[in-house]
JSON list of C-alpha atoms and ligand atoms in Angstrom, two decimals:
[
{"chain": "A", "resi": 28, "resn": "UNK", "atom": "CA", "xyz": [89.29, -45.02, 124.06]},
{"chain": "A", "resi": 29, "resn": "UNK", "atom": "CA", "xyz": [90.21, -45.30, 127.79]},
{"chain": "A", "resi": 30, "resn": "UNK", "atom": "CA", "xyz": [88.95, -42.24, 129.86]},
{"chain": "A", "resi": 31, "resn": "UNK", "atom": "CA", "xyz": [89.92, -41.69, 133.54]},
{"chain": "A", "resi": 32, "resn": "UNK", "atom": "CA", "xyz": [89.02, -38.96, 135.84]},
{"chain": "A", "resi": 33, "resn": "UNK", "atom": "CA", "xyz": [91.82, -38.52, 138.53]},
{"chain": "A", "resi": 34, "resn": "UNK", "atom": "CA", "xyz": [89.74, -37.14, 141.40]},
{"chain": "A", "resi": 35, "resn": "UNK", "atom": "CA", "xyz": [90.36, -35.72, 144.88]},
{"chain": "A", "resi": 36, "resn": "UNK", "atom": "CA", "xyz": [90.63, -32.62, 147.15]},
{"chain": "A", "resi": 37, "resn": "UNK", "atom": "CA", "xyz": [93.23, -30.02, 146.33]},
{"chain": "A", "resi": 38, "resn": "UNK", "atom": "CA", "xyz": [96.65, -31.33, 147.42]},
{"chain": "A", "resi": 39, "resn": "UNK", "atom": "CA", "xyz": [95.56, -35.00, 147.00]},
{"chain": "A", "resi": 40, "resn": "UNK", "atom": "CA", "xyz": [98.35, -35.63, 144.36]},
{"chain": "A", "resi": 41, "resn": "UNK", "atom": "CA", "xyz": [96.30, -35.44, 141.18]},
{"chain": "A", "resi": 42, "resn": "UNK", "atom": "CA", "xyz": [99.02, -33.51, 139.16]},
{"chain": "A", "resi": 43, "resn": "UNK", "atom": "CA", "xyz": [101.93, -35.54, 140.47]},
{"chain": "A", "resi": 44, "resn": "UNK", "atom": "CA", "xyz": [100.04, -38.90, 139.69]},
{"chain": "A", "resi": 45, "resn": "UNK", "atom": "CA", "xyz": [98.73, -37.78, 136.23]},
{"chain": "A", "resi": 46, "resn": "UNK", "atom": "CA", "xyz": [102.34, -37.31, 135.20]},
{"chain": "A", "resi": 47, "resn": "UNK", "atom": "CA", "xyz": [103.12, -40.89, 136.22]},
{"chain": "A", "resi": 48, "resn": "UNK", "atom": "CA", "xyz": [99.89, -42.15, 134.48]},
{"chain": "A", "resi": 49, "resn": "UNK", "atom": "CA", "xyz": [100.75, -40.47, 131.15]},
{"chain": "A", "resi": 50, "resn": "UNK", "atom": "CA", "xyz": [104.21, -41.86, 131.26]},
{"chain": "A", "resi": 51, "resn": "UNK", "atom": "CA", "xyz": [103.11, -45.35, 131.68]},
{"chain": "A", "resi": 52, "resn": "UNK", "atom": "CA", "xyz": [99.79, -45.51, 129.94]},
{"chain": "A", "resi": 53, "resn": "UNK", "atom": "CA", "xyz": [100.15, -42.90, 127.16]},
{"chain": "A", "resi": 54, "resn": "UNK", "atom": "CA", "xyz": [96.87, -41.00, 127.63]},
{"chain": "A", "resi": 55, "resn": "UNK", "atom": "CA", "xyz": [96.44, -37.45, 126.97]},
{"chain": "A", "resi": 56, "resn": "UNK", "atom": "CA", "xyz": [96.55, -35.29, 130.18]},
{"chain": "A", "resi": 57, "resn": "UNK", "atom": "CA", "xyz": [93.64, -32.73, 130.49]},
{"chain": "A", "resi": 58, "resn": "UNK", "atom": "CA", "xyz": [94.07, -30.36, 133.54]},
{"chain": "A", "resi": 59, "resn": "UNK", "atom": "CA", "xyz": [91.66, -27.44, 133.71]},
{"chain": "A", "resi": 60, "resn": "UNK", "atom": "CA", "xyz": [93.78, -25.94, 136.40]},
{"chain": "A", "resi": 61, "resn": "UNK", "atom": "CA", "xyz": [96.78, -25.96, 134.01]},
{"chain": "A", "resi": 62, "resn": "UNK", "atom": "CA", "xyz": [94.64, -24.74, 131.11]},
{"chain": "A", "resi": 63, "resn": "UNK", "atom": "CA", "xyz": [93.31, -21.88, 133.19]},
{"chain": "A", "resi": 64, "resn": "UNK", "atom": "CA", "xyz": [96.92, -21.03, 134.41]},
{"chain": "A", "resi": 65, "resn": "UNK", "atom": "CA", "xyz": [98.02, -20.93, 130.82]},
{"chain": "A", "resi": 66, "resn": "UNK", "atom": "CA", "xyz": [95.34, -18.41, 129.79]},
{"chain": "A", "resi": 67, "resn": "UNK", "atom": "CA", "xyz": [96.27, -16.32, 132.89]},
{"chain": "A", "resi": 68, "resn": "UNK", "atom": "CA", "xyz": [99.94, -16.26, 131.62]},
{"chain": "A", "resi": 69, "resn": "UNK", "atom": "CA", "xyz": [98.81, -15.35, 128.32]},
{"chain": "A", "resi": 70, "resn": "UNK", "atom": "CA", "xyz": [96.70, -12.76, 129.57]},
{"chain": "A", "resi": 71, "resn": "UNK", "atom": "CA", "xyz": [93.58, -13.57, 127.61]},
{"chain": "A", "resi": 72, "resn": "UNK", "atom": "CA", "xyz": [90.18, -12.24, 128.54]},
{"chain": "A", "resi": 73, "resn": "UNK", "atom": "CA", "xyz": [89.14, -15.72, 129.77]},
{"chain": "A", "resi": 74, "resn": "UNK", "atom": "CA", "xyz": [92.27, -15.93, 131.95]},
{"chain": "A", "resi": 75, "resn": "UNK", "atom": "CA", "xyz": [91.75, -12.45, 133.50]},
{"chain": "A", "resi": 76, "resn": "UNK", "atom": "CA", "xyz": [88.19, -13.30, 134.33]},
{"chain": "A", "resi": 77, "resn": "UNK", "atom": "CA", "xyz": [89.04, -16.80, 135.72]},
{"chain": "A", "resi": 78, "resn": "UNK", "atom": "CA", "xyz": [91.93, -15.17, 137.88]},
{"chain": "A", "resi": 79, "resn": "UNK", "atom": "CA", "xyz": [89.39, -13.49, 139.98]},
{"chain": "A", "resi": 80, "resn": "UNK", "atom": "CA", "xyz": [87.74, -16.74, 140.96]},
{"chain": "A", "resi": 81, "resn": "UNK", "atom": "CA", "xyz": [90.98, -18.71, 141.36]},
{"chain": "A", "resi": 82, "resn": "UNK", "atom": "CA", "xyz": [92.72, -16.08, 143.46]},
{"chain": "A", "resi": 83, "resn": "UNK", "atom": "CA", "xyz": [89.60, -16.26, 145.73]},
{"chain": "A", "resi": 84, "resn": "UNK", "atom": "CA", "xyz": [89.51, -20.07, 146.01]},
{"chain": "A", "resi": 85, "resn": "UNK", "atom": "CA", "xyz": [86.37, -20.37, 144.11]},
{"chain": "A", "resi": 86, "resn": "UNK", "atom": "CA", "xyz": [85.35, -22.52, 141.07]},
{"chain": "A", "resi": 87, "resn": "UNK", "atom": "CA", "xyz": [85.51, -20.78, 137.67]},
{"chain": "A", "resi": 88, "resn": "UNK", "atom": "CA", "xyz": [81.86, -20.96, 136.14]},
{"chain": "A", "resi": 89, "resn": "UNK", "atom": "CA", "xyz": [81.04, -24.31, 134.64]},
{"chain": "A", "resi": 90, "resn": "UNK", "atom": "CA", "xyz": [80.56, -22.92, 130.89]},
{"chain": "A", "resi": 91, "resn": "UNK", "atom": "CA", "xyz": [84.09, -21.68, 130.90]},
{"chain": "A", "resi": 92, "resn": "UNK", "atom": "CA", "xyz": [85.76, -24.99, 131.88]},
{"chain": "A", "resi": 93, "resn": "UNK", "atom": "CA", "xyz": [83.24, -27.16, 129.91]},
{"chain": "A", "resi": 94, "resn": "UNK", "atom": "CA", "xyz": [83.99, -25.00, 126.80]},
{"chain": "A", "resi": 95, "resn": "UNK", "atom": "CA", "xyz": [87.87, -25.48, 127.26]},
{"chain": "A", "resi": 96, "resn": "UNK", "atom": "CA", "xyz": [87.54, -29.35, 127.66]},
{"chain": "A", "resi": 97, "resn": "UNK", "atom": "CA", "xyz": [85.04, -29.39, 124.56]},
{"chain": "A", "resi": 98, "resn": "UNK", "atom": "CA", "xyz": [87.73, -27.67, 122.43]},
{"chain": "A", "resi": 99, "resn": "UNK", "atom": "CA", "xyz": [90.72, -29.88, 123.70]},
{"chain": "A", "resi": 100, "resn": "UNK", "atom": "CA", "xyz": [88.72, -33.09, 122.91]},
{"chain": "A", "resi": 101, "resn": "UNK", "atom": "CA", "xyz": [88.11, -31.71, 119.35]},
{"chain": "A", "resi": 102, "resn": "UNK", "atom": "CA", "xyz": [91.83, -30.85, 119.18]},
{"chain": "A", "resi": 103, "resn": "UNK", "atom": "CA", "xyz": [92.85, -34.48, 119.88]},
{"chain": "A", "resi": 104, "resn": "UNK", "atom": "CA", "xyz": [90.46, -36.74, 117.80]},
{"chain": "A", "resi": 105, "resn": "UNK", "atom": "CA", "xyz": [93.04, -39.57, 117.66]},
{"chain": "A", "resi": 106, "resn": "UNK", "atom": "CA", "xyz": [94.02, -39.82, 121.45]},
{"chain": "A", "resi": 107, "resn": "UNK", "atom": "CA", "xyz": [93.89, -43.18, 122.93]},
{"chain": "A", "resi": 108, "resn": "UNK", "atom": "CA", "xyz": [92.19, -41.77, 125.76]},
{"chain": "A", "resi": 109, "resn": "UNK", "atom": "CA", "xyz": [92.31, -38.88, 128.33]},
{"chain": "A", "resi": 110, "resn": "UNK", "atom": "CA", "xyz": [93.12, -38.51, 131.89]},
{"chain": "A", "resi": 111, "resn": "UNK", "atom": "CA", "xyz": [90.91, -35.85, 133.31]},
{"chain": "A", "resi": 112, "resn": "UNK", "atom": "CA", "xyz": [92.63, -33.98, 136.19]},
{"chain": "A", "resi": 113, "resn": "UNK", "atom": "CA", "xyz": [90.74, -31.43, 138.22]},
{"chain": "A", "resi": 114, "resn": "UNK", "atom": "CA", "xyz": [87.75, -31.74, 135.91]},
{"chain": "A", "resi": 115, "resn": "UNK", "atom": "CA", "xyz": [84.76, -32.39, 136.39]},
{"chain": "A", "resi": 116, "resn": "UNK", "atom": "CA", "xyz": [84.41, -30.42, 139.61]},
{"chain": "A", "resi": 117, "resn": "UNK", "atom": "CA", "xyz": [80.60, -30.04, 139.60]},
{"chain": "A", "resi": 118, "resn": "UNK", "atom": "CA", "xyz": [77.81, -32.47, 138.75]},
{"chain": "A", "resi": 119, "resn": "UNK", "atom": "CA", "xyz": [76.94, -30.06, 135.98]},
{"chain": "A", "resi": 120, "resn": "UNK", "atom": "CA", "xyz": [80.40, -30.57, 134.55]},
{"chain": "A", "resi": 121, "resn": "UNK", "atom": "CA", "xyz": [80.05, -34.37, 134.86]},
{"chain": "A", "resi": 122, "resn": "UNK", "atom": "CA", "xyz": [76.86, -34.39, 132.92]},
{"chain": "A", "resi": 123, "resn": "UNK", "atom": "CA", "xyz": [78.51, -32.28, 130.29]},
{"chain": "A", "resi": 124, "resn": "UNK", "atom": "CA", "xyz": [81.50, -34.30, 129.96]},
{"chain": "A", "resi": 125, "resn": "UNK", "atom": "CA", "xyz": [79.45, -37.53, 129.65]},
{"chain": "A", "resi": 126, "resn": "UNK", "atom": "CA", "xyz": [77.52, -35.90, 126.71]},
{"chain": "A", "resi": 127, "resn": "UNK", "atom": "CA", "xyz": [80.72, -34.91, 125.10]},
{"chain": "A", "resi": 128, "resn": "UNK", "atom": "CA", "xyz": [82.35, -38.26, 125.35]},
{"chain": "A", "resi": 129, "resn": "UNK", "atom": "CA", "xyz": [79.05, -39.82, 124.24]},
{"chain": "A", "resi": 130, "resn": "UNK", "atom": "CA", "xyz": [79.20, -37.96, 121.14]},
{"chain": "A", "resi": 131, "resn": "UNK", "atom": "CA", "xyz": [82.66, -39.60, 120.47]},
{"chain": "A", "resi": 132, "resn": "UNK", "atom": "CA", "xyz": [80.96, -43.07, 121.07]},
{"chain": "A", "resi": 133, "resn": "UNK", "atom": "CA", "xyz": [82.97, -43.13, 124.46]},
{"chain": "A", "resi": 134, "resn": "UNK", "atom": "CA", "xyz": [82.57, -42.98, 128.25]},
{"chain": "A", "resi": 135, "resn": "UNK", "atom": "CA", "xyz": [84.40, -42.68, 131.58]},
{"chain": "A", "resi": 136, "resn": "UNK", "atom": "CA", "xyz": [85.64, -45.95, 132.55]},
{"chain": "A", "resi": 137, "resn": "UNK", "atom": "CA", "xyz": [86.79, -45.12, 136.09]},
{"chain": "A", "resi": 138, "resn": "UNK", "atom": "CA", "xyz": [86.98, -42.20, 138.38]},
{"chain": "A", "resi": 139, "resn": "UNK", "atom": "CA", "xyz": [90.01, -42.92, 140.71]},
{"chain": "A", "resi": 140, "resn": "UNK", "atom": "CA", "xyz": [89.54, -40.75, 143.91]},
{"chain": "A", "resi": 141, "resn": "UNK", "atom": "CA", "xyz": [92.76, -40.14, 146.11]},
{"chain": "A", "resi": 142, "resn": "UNK", "atom": "CA", "xyz": [91.54, -40.07, 149.60]},
{"chain": "A", "resi": 143, "resn": "UNK", "atom": "CA", "xyz": [93.81, -37.84, 152.02]},
{"chain": "A", "resi": 144, "resn": "UNK", "atom": "CA", "xyz": [93.08, -36.50, 155.45]},
{"chain": "A", "resi": 145, "resn": "UNK", "atom": "CA", "xyz": [92.38, -32.92, 155.66]},
{"chain": "A", "resi": 146, "resn": "UNK", "atom": "CA", "xyz": [95.40, -31.97, 157.84]},
{"chain": "A", "resi": 147, "resn": "UNK", "atom": "CA", "xyz": [97.76, -33.69, 155.33]},
{"chain": "A", "resi": 148, "resn": "UNK", "atom": "CA", "xyz": [96.11, -31.90, 152.49]},
{"chain": "A", "resi": 149, "resn": "UNK", "atom": "CA", "xyz": [96.72, -28.37, 154.07]},
{"chain": "A", "resi": 150, "resn": "UNK", "atom": "CA", "xyz": [100.33, -29.35, 155.03]},
{"chain": "A", "resi": 151, "resn": "UNK", "atom": "CA", "xyz": [100.99, -30.34, 151.47]},
{"chain": "A", "resi": 152, "resn": "UNK", "atom": "CA", "xyz": [99.48, -27.27, 149.98]},
{"chain": "A", "resi": 153, "resn": "UNK", "atom": "CA", "xyz": [101.31, -24.98, 152.23]},
{"chain": "A", "resi": 154, "resn": "UNK", "atom": "CA", "xyz": [104.64, -26.76, 151.41]},
{"chain": "A", "resi": 155, "resn": "UNK", "atom": "CA", "xyz": [103.78, -26.54, 147.75]},
{"chain": "A", "resi": 156, "resn": "UNK", "atom": "CA", "xyz": [103.12, -22.69, 148.14]},
{"chain": "A", "resi": 157, "resn": "UNK", "atom": "CA", "xyz": [106.77, -22.24, 149.31]},
{"chain": "A", "resi": 158, "resn": "UNK", "atom": "CA", "xyz": [108.00, -23.36, 145.76]},
{"chain": "A", "resi": 159, "resn": "UNK", "atom": "CA", "xyz": [104.97, -23.13, 143.40]},
{"chain": "A", "resi": 160, "resn": "UNK", "atom": "CA", "xyz": [104.50, -19.43, 143.10]},
{"chain": "A", "resi": 161, "resn": "UNK", "atom": "CA", "xyz": [100.86, -20.20, 142.85]},
{"chain": "A", "resi": 162, "resn": "UNK", "atom": "CA", "xyz": [98.69, -17.37, 144.14]},
{"chain": "A", "resi": 163, "resn": "UNK", "atom": "CA", "xyz": [96.09, -19.79, 145.60]},
{"chain": "A", "resi": 164, "resn": "UNK", "atom": "CA", "xyz": [98.54, -21.80, 147.72]},
{"chain": "A", "resi": 165, "resn": "UNK", "atom": "CA", "xyz": [98.35, -19.68, 150.91]},
{"chain": "A", "resi": 166, "resn": "UNK", "atom": "CA", "xyz": [96.49, -20.64, 154.04]},
{"chain": "A", "resi": 167, "resn": "UNK", "atom": "CA", "xyz": [93.25, -18.49, 153.61]},
{"chain": "A", "resi": 168, "resn": "UNK", "atom": "CA", "xyz": [92.67, -19.50, 149.95]},
{"chain": "A", "resi": 169, "resn": "UNK", "atom": "CA", "xyz": [93.50, -23.20, 150.71]},
{"chain": "A", "resi": 170, "resn": "UNK", "atom": "CA", "xyz": [90.79, -23.24, 153.30]},
{"chain": "A", "resi": 171, "resn": "UNK", "atom": "CA", "xyz": [88.36, -21.64, 150.86]},
{"chain": "A", "resi": 172, "resn": "UNK", "atom": "CA", "xyz": [89.40, -24.30, 148.24]},
{"chain": "A", "resi": 173, "resn": "UNK", "atom": "CA", "xyz": [88.48, -27.24, 150.56]},
{"chain": "A", "resi": 174, "resn": "UNK", "atom": "CA", "xyz": [85.27, -25.85, 151.48]},
{"chain": "A", "resi": 175, "resn": "UNK", "atom": "CA", "xyz": [84.42, -25.33, 147.76]},
{"chain": "A", "resi": 176, "resn": "UNK", "atom": "CA", "xyz": [85.44, -29.06, 147.22]},
{"chain": "A", "resi": 177, "resn": "UNK", "atom": "CA", "xyz": [83.18, -30.13, 150.02]},
{"chain": "A", "resi": 178, "resn": "UNK", "atom": "CA", "xyz": [80.23, -28.18, 148.84]},
{"chain": "A", "resi": 179, "resn": "UNK", "atom": "CA", "xyz": [80.38, -28.62, 145.25]},
{"chain": "A", "resi": 180, "resn": "UNK", "atom": "CA", "xyz": [83.04, -31.26, 144.06]},
{"chain": "A", "resi": 181, "resn": "UNK", "atom": "CA", "xyz": [82.63, -34.09, 146.53]},
{"chain": "A", "resi": 182, "resn": "UNK", "atom": "CA", "xyz": [79.08, -34.92, 144.70]},
{"chain": "A", "resi": 183, "resn": "UNK", "atom": "CA", "xyz": [80.98, -35.89, 141.57]},
{"chain": "A", "resi": 184, "resn": "UNK", "atom": "CA", "xyz": [82.25, -39.07, 143.23]},
{"chain": "A", "resi": 185, "resn": "UNK", "atom": "CA", "xyz": [78.73, -39.98, 144.06]},
{"chain": "A", "resi": 186, "resn": "UNK", "atom": "CA", "xyz": [77.48, -39.46, 140.44]},
{"chain": "A", "resi": 187, "resn": "UNK", "atom": "CA", "xyz": [80.10, -41.73, 139.11]},
{"chain": "A", "resi": 188, "resn": "UNK", "atom": "CA", "xyz": [79.63, -44.21, 142.10]},
{"chain": "A", "resi": 189, "resn": "UNK", "atom": "CA", "xyz": [76.05, -44.47, 140.95]},
{"chain": "A", "resi": 190, "resn": "UNK", "atom": "CA", "xyz": [77.35, -45.63, 137.47]},
{"chain": "A", "resi": 191, "resn": "UNK", "atom": "CA", "xyz": [79.61, -48.32, 139.12]},
{"chain": "A", "resi": 192, "resn": "UNK", "atom": "CA", "xyz": [82.86, -46.72, 138.05]},
{"chain": "A", "resi": 193, "resn": "UNK", "atom": "CA", "xyz": [84.00, -45.07, 141.36]},
{"chain": "A", "resi": 194, "resn": "UNK", "atom": "CA", "xyz": [87.47, -46.35, 142.76]},
{"chain": "A", "resi": 195, "resn": "UNK", "atom": "CA", "xyz": [88.44, -44.75, 146.13]},
{"chain": "A", "resi": 196, "resn": "UNK", "atom": "CA", "xyz": [92.08, -45.27, 147.01]},
{"chain": "A", "resi": 197, "resn": "UNK", "atom": "CA", "xyz": [94.26, -44.45, 150.03]},
{"chain": "A", "resi": 198, "resn": "UNK", "atom": "CA", "xyz": [96.24, -41.26, 148.82]},
{"chain": "A", "resi": 199, "resn": "UNK", "atom": "CA", "xyz": [98.28, -40.50, 151.65]},
{"chain": "A", "resi": 200, "resn": "UNK", "atom": "CA", "xyz": [101.27, -43.02, 151.15]},
{"chain": "A", "resi": 201, "resn": "UNK", "atom": "CA", "xyz": [104.35, -42.36, 149.33]},
{"chain": "A", "resi": 202, "resn": "UNK", "atom": "CA", "xyz": [104.09, -41.31, 145.60]},
{"chain": "A", "resi": 203, "resn": "UNK", "atom": "CA", "xyz": [105.03, -44.63, 144.50]},
{"chain": "A", "resi": 204, "resn": "UNK", "atom": "CA", "xyz": [102.86, -46.39, 146.92]},
{"chain": "A", "resi": 205, "resn": "UNK", "atom": "CA", "xyz": [99.92, -44.45, 145.52]},
{"chain": "A", "resi": 206, "resn": "UNK", "atom": "CA", "xyz": [100.94, -44.94, 141.93]},
{"chain": "A", "resi": 207, "resn": "UNK", "atom": "CA", "xyz": [100.91, -48.72, 142.75]},
{"chain": "A", "resi": 208, "resn": "UNK", "atom": "CA", "xyz": [97.34, -48.46, 143.91]},
{"chain": "A", "resi": 209, "resn": "UNK", "atom": "CA", "xyz": [96.35, -46.65, 140.81]},
{"chain": "A", "resi": 210, "resn": "UNK", "atom": "CA", "xyz": [98.21, -49.13, 138.47]},
{"chain": "A", "resi": 211, "resn": "UNK", "atom": "CA", "xyz": [96.12, -51.98, 139.98]},
{"chain": "A", "resi": 212, "resn": "UNK", "atom": "CA", "xyz": [92.89, -50.14, 139.05]},
{"chain": "A", "resi": 213, "resn": "UNK", "atom": "CA", "xyz": [94.05, -49.12, 135.60]},
{"chain": "A", "resi": 214, "resn": "UNK", "atom": "CA", "xyz": [95.51, -52.68, 134.79]},
{"chain": "A", "resi": 215, "resn": "UNK", "atom": "CA", "xyz": [92.21, -54.30, 135.58]},
{"chain": "A", "resi": 216, "resn": "UNK", "atom": "CA", "xyz": [90.36, -51.89, 133.14]},
{"chain": "B", "resi": 304, "resn": "LIG", "atom": "P1", "xyz": [93.85, -26.91, 140.25]},
{"chain": "B", "resi": 304, "resn": "LIG", "atom": "O1", "xyz": [94.96, -26.67, 139.61]},
{"chain": "B", "resi": 304, "resn": "LIG", "atom": "O2", "xyz": [93.11, -28.14, 139.69]},
{"chain": "B", "resi": 304, "resn": "LIG", "atom": "O3", "xyz": [93.86, -27.03, 141.71]},
{"chain": "B", "resi": 304, "resn": "LIG", "atom": "O4", "xyz": [92.65, -25.69, 139.97]},
{"chain": "B", "resi": 304, "resn": "LIG", "atom": "C1", "xyz": [93.01, -24.40, 140.31]},
{"chain": "B", "resi": 304, "resn": "LIG", "atom": "C2", "xyz": [91.91, -23.59, 140.36]},
{"chain": "B", "resi": 304, "resn": "LIG", "atom": "O5", "xyz": [91.54, -23.42, 139.17]},
{"chain": "B", "resi": 304, "resn": "LIG", "atom": "C3", "xyz": [90.70, -24.05, 141.24]},
{"chain": "B", "resi": 304, "resn": "LIG", "atom": "O6", "xyz": [90.81, -23.65, 142.54]},
{"chain": "B", "resi": 304, "resn": "LIG", "atom": "C4", "xyz": [89.48, -23.29, 140.40]},
{"chain": "B", "resi": 304, "resn": "LIG", "atom": "O7", "xyz": [89.42, -21.89, 140.89]},
{"chain": "B", "resi": 304, "resn": "LIG", "atom": "C5", "xyz": [90.07, -23.37, 138.99]},
{"chain": "B", "resi": 304, "resn": "LIG", "atom": "N1", "xyz": [89.46, -24.46, 138.36]},
{"chain": "B", "resi": 304, "resn": "LIG", "atom": "C6", "xyz": [90.26, -25.70, 137.89]},
{"chain": "B", "resi": 304, "resn": "LIG", "atom": "N2", "xyz": [89.51, -26.66, 137.43]},
{"chain": "B", "resi": 304, "resn": "LIG", "atom": "C7", "xyz": [88.31, -26.16, 137.44]},
{"chain": "B", "resi": 304, "resn": "LIG", "atom": "C8", "xyz": [86.94, -26.77, 137.11]},
{"chain": "B", "resi": 304, "resn": "LIG", "atom": "N3", "xyz": [86.90, -27.90, 136.68]},
{"chain": "B", "resi": 304, "resn": "LIG", "atom": "N4", "xyz": [85.96, -26.07, 137.50]},
{"chain": "B", "resi": 304, "resn": "LIG", "atom": "C9", "xyz": [85.86, -24.82, 138.05]},
{"chain": "B", "resi": 304, "resn": "LIG", "atom": "N5", "xyz": [87.10, -24.24, 138.28]},
{"chain": "B", "resi": 304, "resn": "LIG", "atom": "C10", "xyz": [88.24, -25.03, 138.26]}
]
């Protein structure tokens, strides 16, 4: 199994590049943001609870997202590998993910980190807000999401750096330039 974390702050291009990666490498895409938005549109209890955090730019509690990833891993026992997008977002989630993968005799092969300057992130997210319909793509919530990233999520890169699998990349070129850089890492694995 080949398991990759596509990492970076909100607006760094994780969703866009995940689509490119699954097309070229045939991995199963697991985005906790997409899974949570699906729960919200289905008006489940989990979705209604998660929405309060998401609309406020805060992370949803670890147990909720870990439980979602656990059940998705179980639903796809024959996957060639997974591309984790927007997960793990805390060190606790990273530890839980490692345990889940260990149970399958597997591990994270690489954390690919898309590095984009903050001003560019804000510009991209505001632009996306014009078309996405996402309730968290407005200036106030964007600022809160970036703070949440710095306070809780950035440490996940250090956690995987200590395991020797952190690959930081310049993420503010064009979509195809960034995909080329990701491909270089993927092809070397
Ligand atoms: P995203 O689509 O990845 O930008 O996620 C949108 C929102 O969903 C985030 O701002 C969080 O509120 C929530 N969320 C997504 N993934 C996670 C996660 N791994 N841990 C906690 N909250 C998450």
